[in-house]
Structures are given as structure tokens and as C-alpha cells.
Amino acid sequence: MVMKLKLACCLLLLSLAANCALAEAALEPIPFSFDSAPYLPHEECFLPDQAGYHDDSIDIRIEKSRAYDTDYMAVYIRIADVSQIRCGLAADYPSQKTATVLTMANRFNGVLTINGDYFNYHNQGIVVRNGEQLRFRPTPLRDTLVIDDKGDFTILPQTSKEDYEALGKNVVHAFCFGPWLVKDGVAITNEQIQDSEANVGKNKHTQRLALCQLDTLSYMVVCTEGPSGGDGSEGLTIEQLANLCRDLGAKNAYNLDGGNSAAVILNGEKLNNVNNTKRRMVGDCIYFCTLVP
């Protein structure tokens, strides 16, 4: 009987190792491009109950809580290489064709996929995607989030050409929605928010989505619910979102498109605003992929 139990335990451990660890996989960076990531997520590495994902190259953990009378999720992401942060377009720039974030998640093989910054529906700002500069029209009307080739975030409030060119970094992505929320651990003030030209309903209680950096190759997505979700959530203002991101440990945080555009996709499911049947079509997405073949 004891031998049978030992054998069963050994078989179980071997099965878990094979299914979840994906041990000894060669983790090579993948070239940036607008094509799909080369490797599909591994079904056996998704955690039960939509709690996240884990393989040798990426770890995702989802925590849900409530603040400001609003439900929110904090998605913690740790990756092995900056090439795992990628952007996808619904169609080649400058097309304004759209798709759901779920459609793009499936197309680009994202482990975790979120909506982008709506850049193809205006003509302002600095836009870099997957190492390719698509637009260079810096303007003080827009704050810029830069992700460099080390995976580090730099916030450029009211971006000028001089500020951007002074970075001296290899830029992988640059986003032009905003406003910035947390810069070097300090949250934006209400006065700064009111001075911002970003047309994001800054004082409105609504769904919000923020992309944050916690540490080296360590990130967080904060997605809040709103009045349209039917769960009793009030939604957050920009000031509340900034304070929430700071309190959750964000070193730098940046506001992305919200409202019905806000979407968090994991394992083929939209995790936020699930009671709302509207599925906003958008032009771009941000996704995190695996390096494990």
C-alpha cells in the first residue's frame, strides 16, 4: 500500500513538472515585429479560476479588490525579456480599421492582452510600436509613455521634441494617450490633472485602465469597473486612479483608453466588465507573450 502511494505521488509530481514548469526551455528573445508572437500560450500553464498564468518566461497573477466604491483588478506581470511586451494593430497603420481586443489577443498569441491608446484616431503625439516609429508630432497637449529596450518606463509630461530627443534611449514603444498617473513613485496632483489637455473625462467616474511599472521587467495593469458594469461600482476619476496605482506600488503609471474600450483578456476570456454586452472595437492592443516554444 505504501509503495503504491509513493508511486502515485511520484507520477503526480512528474505530471505537474511536465505540465506547468516547462523546464529547460530555451528562452531566446524574439525580434520585434507586427506579426504574431511565435509561440502560443500553453493551456496547462493558465491558473485555475482565471487567477493568472505561469511558465518559465512569464508569470501573471490577478488580484481583485475594491476601492473608492469600485471593483478593480490588479494584474501583476513578470517577464524574462523586454521582447515579451508587444503591440498589435487591427490593420496596418494608418488604417483606422478596428477589431475587438479579444480578436487581436487570439491573432497575436497574447498570454495577456489589453487595449492600447487609440492613437490611430487622431494625428498628434509620438507613436512608436515594436521599435518602429509611426508618428513624430510631439505636442505639449499630450503626455508620452516611453518603454525602452531595457523594459523601463519613462514619463514625458507635456512632451516636447527636446524632451524626447534628450532621452538618449532606444525606444521600443511610445504611447500618446495619458495623462501620466505616477512618475518616479509620485502621483499626479489634482491641479496637474486639471491643467492637462487630455480629453479623458478626467473628473468623470468611469472604467479606467492603467499600465504601470513596478520594477525591472515587472509590471502591473490596473483595470477598474464603472457604472456600466452593473455590479454597483461607481468608477474612478483620474485622480483616484493615480492614487490607487501609487498605493499598489507603481513606480511609473500611465492612463490608457478607458470606458467601454477598457479590456483585459486572458485565456480567451474578457475578465473585466463582464456584465456589459458591449464589445468596443479598437485599433490597437498591448500584449505580453511567452518565450517558451
Short mmCIF file of N, CA, C and O in Angstrom, two decimals, residues 31-110:
data_model
loop_
_atom_site.label_atom_id
_atom_site.label_comp_id
_atom_site.label_asym_id
_atom_site.label_seq_id
_atom_site.Cartn_x
_atom_site.Cartn_y
_atom_site.Cartn_z
N PRO A 31 12.47 38.71 -32.13
CA PRO A 31 12.54 40.02 -32.80
C PRO A 31 11.19 40.74 -32.74
O PRO A 31 10.14 40.11 -32.83
N PHE A 32 11.26 42.06 -32.60
CA PHE A 32 10.03 42.84 -32.63
C PHE A 32 9.51 42.92 -34.06
O PHE A 32 10.26 43.10 -35.01
N SER A 33 8.21 42.76 -34.20
CA SER A 33 7.55 42.94 -35.49
C SER A 33 6.06 43.09 -35.23
O SER A 33 5.59 42.94 -34.10
N PHE A 34 5.32 43.38 -36.28
CA PHE A 34 3.87 43.46 -36.16
C PHE A 34 3.20 42.12 -36.45
O PHE A 34 1.98 42.03 -36.45
N ASP A 35 4.01 41.10 -36.67
CA ASP A 35 3.46 39.75 -36.84
C ASP A 35 3.08 39.17 -35.49
O ASP A 35 3.46 39.69 -34.43
N SER A 36 2.37 38.07 -35.52
CA SER A 36 2.00 37.39 -34.28
C SER A 36 3.25 36.90 -33.55
O SER A 36 4.26 36.56 -34.19
N ALA A 37 3.18 36.86 -32.23
CA ALA A 37 4.25 36.24 -31.46
C ALA A 37 4.39 34.78 -31.89
O ALA A 37 3.40 34.13 -32.22
N PRO A 38 5.59 34.24 -31.90
CA PRO A 38 5.79 32.92 -32.49
C PRO A 38 5.22 31.75 -31.70
O PRO A 38 4.97 30.69 -32.27
N TYR A 39 5.01 31.93 -30.38
CA TYR A 39 4.60 30.80 -29.56
C TYR A 39 3.24 31.05 -28.92
O TYR A 39 2.99 32.11 -28.33
N LEU A 40 2.39 30.06 -29.03
CA LEU A 40 1.09 30.13 -28.37
C LEU A 40 1.24 30.00 -26.86
O LEU A 40 2.17 29.34 -26.38
N PRO A 41 0.34 30.59 -26.08
CA PRO A 41 0.31 30.30 -24.64
C PRO A 41 0.09 28.81 -24.43
O PRO A 41 -0.56 28.14 -25.23
N HIS A 42 0.61 28.29 -23.33
CA HIS A 42 0.46 26.87 -23.02
C HIS A 42 -0.77 26.69 -22.14
O HIS A 42 -0.82 27.21 -21.02
N GLU A 43 -1.73 25.98 -22.65
CA GLU A 43 -3.02 25.85 -21.95
C GLU A 43 -2.85 25.36 -20.52
O GLU A 43 -3.55 25.79 -19.61
N GLU A 44 -1.91 24.43 -20.31
CA GLU A 44 -1.74 23.85 -18.98
C GLU A 44 -1.12 24.82 -17.98
O GLU A 44 -1.08 24.54 -16.78
N CYS A 45 -0.65 25.97 -18.47
CA CYS A 45 0.00 26.93 -17.59
C CYS A 45 -0.93 28.04 -17.10
O CYS A 45 -0.53 28.87 -16.28
N PHE A 46 -2.15 28.07 -17.60
CA PHE A 46 -3.13 29.00 -17.05
C PHE A 46 -3.56 28.50 -15.68
O PHE A 46 -3.82 27.30 -15.49
N LEU A 47 -3.64 29.38 -14.72
CA LEU A 47 -4.02 29.01 -13.37
C LEU A 47 -5.54 28.87 -13.27
O LEU A 47 -6.28 29.50 -14.03
N PRO A 48 -6.01 28.05 -12.33
CA PRO A 48 -7.46 27.88 -12.18
C PRO A 48 -8.15 29.19 -11.81
O PRO A 48 -7.53 30.11 -11.26
N ASP A 49 -9.43 29.26 -12.14
CA ASP A 49 -10.29 30.38 -11.73
C ASP A 49 -9.79 31.73 -12.24
O ASP A 49 -9.91 32.75 -11.55
N GLN A 50 -9.20 31.73 -13.43
CA GLN A 50 -8.75 32.98 -14.06
C GLN A 50 -7.79 33.76 -13.16
O GLN A 50 -7.77 34.99 -13.16
N ALA A 51 -6.97 33.02 -12.43
CA ALA A 51 -6.07 33.66 -11.46
C ALA A 51 -4.74 34.06 -12.07
O ALA A 51 -3.96 34.76 -11.41
N GLY A 52 -4.45 33.63 -13.32
CA GLY A 52 -3.20 34.04 -13.92
C GLY A 52 -2.61 32.98 -14.82
O GLY A 52 -3.32 32.12 -15.37
N TYR A 53 -1.29 33.01 -14.95
CA TYR A 53 -0.57 32.13 -15.87
C TYR A 53 0.87 32.05 -15.37
O TYR A 53 1.42 33.02 -14.85
N HIS A 54 1.49 30.88 -15.58
CA HIS A 54 2.90 30.76 -15.22
C HIS A 54 3.61 29.77 -16.13
O HIS A 54 3.18 28.63 -16.26
N ASP A 55 4.69 30.23 -16.78
CA ASP A 55 5.65 29.32 -17.40
C ASP A 55 7.04 29.87 -17.12
O ASP A 55 7.21 30.80 -16.33
N ASP A 56 8.06 29.27 -17.73
CA ASP A 56 9.43 29.66 -17.41
C ASP A 56 9.79 31.07 -17.83
O ASP A 56 10.83 31.60 -17.42
N SER A 57 8.97 31.71 -18.67
CA SER A 57 9.32 33.03 -19.18
C SER A 57 8.42 34.15 -18.69
O SER A 57 8.77 35.33 -18.82
N ILE A 58 7.25 33.82 -18.16
CA ILE A 58 6.30 34.86 -17.79
C ILE A 58 5.44 34.38 -16.62
O ILE A 58 5.03 33.21 -16.57
N ASP A 59 5.22 35.27 -15.70
CA ASP A 59 4.36 34.96 -14.55
C ASP A 59 3.31 36.05 -14.43
O ASP A 59 3.64 37.25 -14.41
N ILE A 60 2.05 35.65 -14.38
CA ILE A 60 0.93 36.60 -14.28
C ILE A 60 0.07 36.20 -13.10
O ILE A 60 -0.32 35.03 -12.97
N ARG A 61 -0.22 37.15 -12.24
CA ARG A 61 -1.09 36.91 -11.09
C ARG A 61 -2.16 38.00 -11.06
O ARG A 61 -1.86 39.18 -11.21
N ILE A 62 -3.40 37.60 -10.85
CA ILE A 62 -4.51 38.55 -10.85
C ILE A 62 -5.12 38.60 -9.45
O ILE A 62 -5.47 37.57 -8.87
N GLU A 63 -5.22 39.80 -8.93
CA GLU A 63 -5.85 40.03 -7.63
C GLU A 63 -7.01 41.00 -7.82
O GLU A 63 -6.88 41.99 -8.55
N LYS A 64 -8.11 40.72 -7.16
CA LYS A 64 -9.29 41.58 -7.27
C LYS A 64 -9.62 42.17 -5.90
O LYS A 64 -9.51 41.50 -4.87
N SER A 65 -10.01 43.42 -5.91
CA SER A 65 -10.34 44.09 -4.66
C SER A 65 -11.31 45.23 -4.96
O SER A 65 -11.88 45.31 -6.05
N ARG A 66 -11.44 46.13 -4.01
CA ARG A 66 -12.39 47.24 -4.15
C ARG A 66 -11.81 48.49 -3.50
O ARG A 66 -11.21 48.43 -2.42
N ALA A 67 -11.96 49.61 -4.18
CA ALA A 67 -11.53 50.91 -3.66
C ALA A 67 -12.42 51.98 -4.25
O ALA A 67 -12.91 51.84 -5.37
N TYR A 68 -12.65 53.03 -3.50
CA TYR A 68 -13.48 54.14 -3.96
C TYR A 68 -14.85 53.63 -4.44
O TYR A 68 -15.37 54.08 -5.46
N ASP A 69 -15.41 52.68 -3.69
CA ASP A 69 -16.72 52.10 -4.03
C ASP A 69 -16.73 51.50 -5.44
O ASP A 69 -17.74 51.54 -6.15
N THR A 70 -15.61 50.93 -5.82
CA THR A 70 -15.45 50.39 -7.17
C THR A 70 -14.63 49.11 -7.14
O THR A 70 -13.58 49.05 -6.49
N ASP A 71 -15.08 48.10 -7.86
CA ASP A 71 -14.30 46.88 -8.02
C ASP A 71 -13.16 47.13 -9.01
O ASP A 71 -13.33 47.84 -10.01
N TYR A 72 -12.01 46.53 -8.72
CA TYR A 72 -10.89 46.64 -9.66
C TYR A 72 -10.08 45.36 -9.63
O TYR A 72 -10.16 44.56 -8.69
N MET A 73 -9.29 45.16 -10.68
CA MET A 73 -8.33 44.07 -10.69
C MET A 73 -6.94 44.65 -10.91
O MET A 73 -6.74 45.60 -11.66
N ALA A 74 -5.99 44.07 -10.19
CA ALA A 74 -4.57 44.39 -10.37
C ALA A 74 -3.92 43.14 -10.97
O ALA A 74 -3.95 42.07 -10.36
N VAL A 75 -3.37 43.29 -12.15
CA VAL A 75 -2.73 42.17 -12.85
C VAL A 75 -1.22 42.37 -12.76
O VAL A 75 -0.68 43.32 -13.32
N TYR A 76 -0.55 41.47 -12.04
CA TYR A 76 0.89 41.57 -11.85
C TYR A 76 1.59 40.69 -12.88
O TYR A 76 1.26 39.51 -13.03
N ILE A 77 2.57 41.26 -13.57
CA ILE A 77 3.22 40.58 -14.69
C ILE A 77 4.73 40.67 -14.51
O ILE A 77 5.29 41.76 -14.32
N ARG A 78 5.40 39.53 -14.57
CA ARG A 78 6.86 39.50 -14.58
C ARG A 78 7.31 38.73 -15.80
O ARG A 78 6.81 37.62 -16.05
N ILE A 79 8.23 39.30 -16.56
CA ILE A 79 8.69 38.66 -17.80
C ILE A 79 10.20 38.47 -17.76
O ILE A 79 10.91 39.05 -16.93
N ALA A 80 10.70 37.66 -18.70
CA ALA A 80 12.12 37.37 -18.77
C ALA A 80 12.86 38.33 -19.68
O ALA A 80 14.08 38.55 -19.51
N ASP A 81 12.15 38.94 -20.65
CA ASP A 81 12.82 39.78 -21.64
C ASP A 81 11.84 40.83 -22.16
O ASP A 81 10.64 40.57 -22.28
N VAL A 82 12.37 42.00 -22.50
CA VAL A 82 11.52 43.09 -22.97
C VAL A 82 10.78 42.73 -24.25
O VAL A 82 9.70 43.28 -24.54
N SER A 83 11.30 41.80 -25.04
CA SER A 83 10.63 41.44 -26.29
C SER A 83 9.29 40.78 -26.07
O SER A 83 8.54 40.56 -27.02
N GLN A 84 8.96 40.49 -24.81
CA GLN A 84 7.65 39.92 -24.49
C GLN A 84 6.56 40.97 -24.35
O GLN A 84 5.39 40.63 -24.23
N ILE A 85 6.94 42.27 -24.33
CA ILE A 85 5.95 43.35 -24.36
C ILE A 85 5.81 43.77 -25.81
O ILE A 85 6.74 44.31 -26.40
N ARG A 86 4.65 43.55 -26.39
CA ARG A 86 4.47 43.78 -27.81
C ARG A 86 3.16 44.52 -28.07
O ARG A 86 2.28 44.55 -27.21
N CYS A 87 3.05 45.08 -29.25
CA CYS A 87 1.83 45.79 -29.64
C CYS A 87 1.31 45.21 -30.94
O CYS A 87 2.08 44.82 -31.82
N GLY A 88 0.00 45.15 -31.04
CA GLY A 88 -0.64 44.68 -32.26
C GLY A 88 -1.61 45.71 -32.78
O GLY A 88 -2.21 46.47 -32.01
N LEU A 89 -1.77 45.75 -34.10
CA LEU A 89 -2.69 46.68 -34.75
C LEU A 89 -3.81 45.90 -35.42
O LEU A 89 -3.59 44.80 -35.95
N ALA A 90 -5.00 46.47 -35.41
CA ALA A 90 -6.13 45.84 -36.10
C ALA A 90 -5.87 45.78 -37.60
O ALA A 90 -6.33 44.85 -38.28
N ALA A 91 -5.14 46.77 -38.14
CA ALA A 91 -4.76 46.80 -39.55
C ALA A 91 -3.52 47.68 -39.67
O ALA A 91 -3.18 48.43 -38.75
N ASP A 92 -2.83 47.58 -40.79
CA ASP A 92 -1.59 48.34 -40.98
C ASP A 92 -1.85 49.83 -40.85
O ASP A 92 -2.81 50.37 -41.40
N TYR A 93 -0.96 50.51 -40.11
CA TYR A 93 -1.04 51.96 -39.98
C TYR A 93 -0.82 52.60 -41.34
O TYR A 93 0.02 52.15 -42.10
N PRO A 94 -1.59 53.64 -41.73
CA PRO A 94 -2.50 54.45 -40.91
C PRO A 94 -3.97 54.05 -41.02
O PRO A 94 -4.86 54.90 -40.82
N SER A 95 -4.27 52.82 -41.32
CA SER A 95 -5.66 52.39 -41.41
C SER A 95 -6.38 52.63 -40.08
O SER A 95 -5.78 52.51 -39.01
N GLN A 96 -7.66 52.96 -40.16
CA GLN A 96 -8.48 53.12 -38.97
C GLN A 96 -9.43 51.94 -38.79
O GLN A 96 -10.43 52.05 -38.08
N LYS A 97 -9.11 50.83 -39.39
CA LYS A 97 -9.90 49.62 -39.16
C LYS A 97 -9.80 49.20 -37.70
O LYS A 97 -8.81 49.49 -37.02
N THR A 98 -10.81 48.53 -37.21
CA THR A 98 -10.86 48.16 -35.81
C THR A 98 -11.15 46.67 -35.64
O THR A 98 -11.57 45.99 -36.57
N ALA A 99 -10.91 46.19 -34.42
CA ALA A 99 -11.24 44.82 -34.04
C ALA A 99 -11.41 44.80 -32.54
O ALA A 99 -11.00 45.73 -31.83
N THR A 100 -12.04 43.76 -32.01
CA THR A 100 -12.12 43.65 -30.56
C THR A 100 -10.75 43.25 -30.02
O THR A 100 -9.93 42.64 -30.72
N VAL A 101 -10.52 43.58 -28.76
CA VAL A 101 -9.25 43.20 -28.13
C VAL A 101 -9.14 41.68 -28.07
O VAL A 101 -8.05 41.11 -28.23
N LEU A 102 -10.27 40.98 -27.87
CA LEU A 102 -10.26 39.52 -27.86
C LEU A 102 -9.80 38.96 -29.20
O LEU A 102 -8.99 38.03 -29.26
N THR A 103 -10.29 39.53 -30.29
CA THR A 103 -9.86 39.09 -31.62
C THR A 103 -8.37 39.27 -31.80
O THR A 103 -7.66 38.37 -32.30
N MET A 104 -7.84 40.42 -31.37
CA MET A 104 -6.41 40.67 -31.51
C MET A 104 -5.59 39.78 -30.57
O MET A 104 -4.49 39.34 -30.92
N ALA A 105 -6.12 39.50 -29.37
CA ALA A 105 -5.41 38.60 -28.46
C ALA A 105 -5.20 37.24 -29.11
O ALA A 105 -4.11 36.65 -29.03
N ASN A 106 -6.22 36.73 -29.76
CA ASN A 106 -6.11 35.44 -30.44
C ASN A 106 -5.19 35.52 -31.66
O ASN A 106 -4.42 34.60 -31.93
N ARG A 107 -5.27 36.63 -32.37
CA ARG A 107 -4.45 36.78 -33.58
C ARG A 107 -2.97 36.84 -33.26
O ARG A 107 -2.13 36.27 -33.97
N PHE A 108 -2.61 37.55 -32.17
CA PHE A 108 -1.21 37.80 -31.88
C PHE A 108 -0.61 36.85 -30.85
O PHE A 108 0.54 36.99 -30.46
N ASN A 109 -1.38 35.87 -30.39
CA ASN A 109 -0.89 34.87 -29.43
C ASN A 109 -0.52 35.50 -28.08
O ASN A 109 0.47 35.12 -27.45
N GLY A 110 -1.31 36.45 -27.64
CA GLY A 110 -1.05 37.07 -26.35
C GLY A 110 -1.42 36.16 -25.20
O GLY A 110 -2.47 35.53 -25.21
#
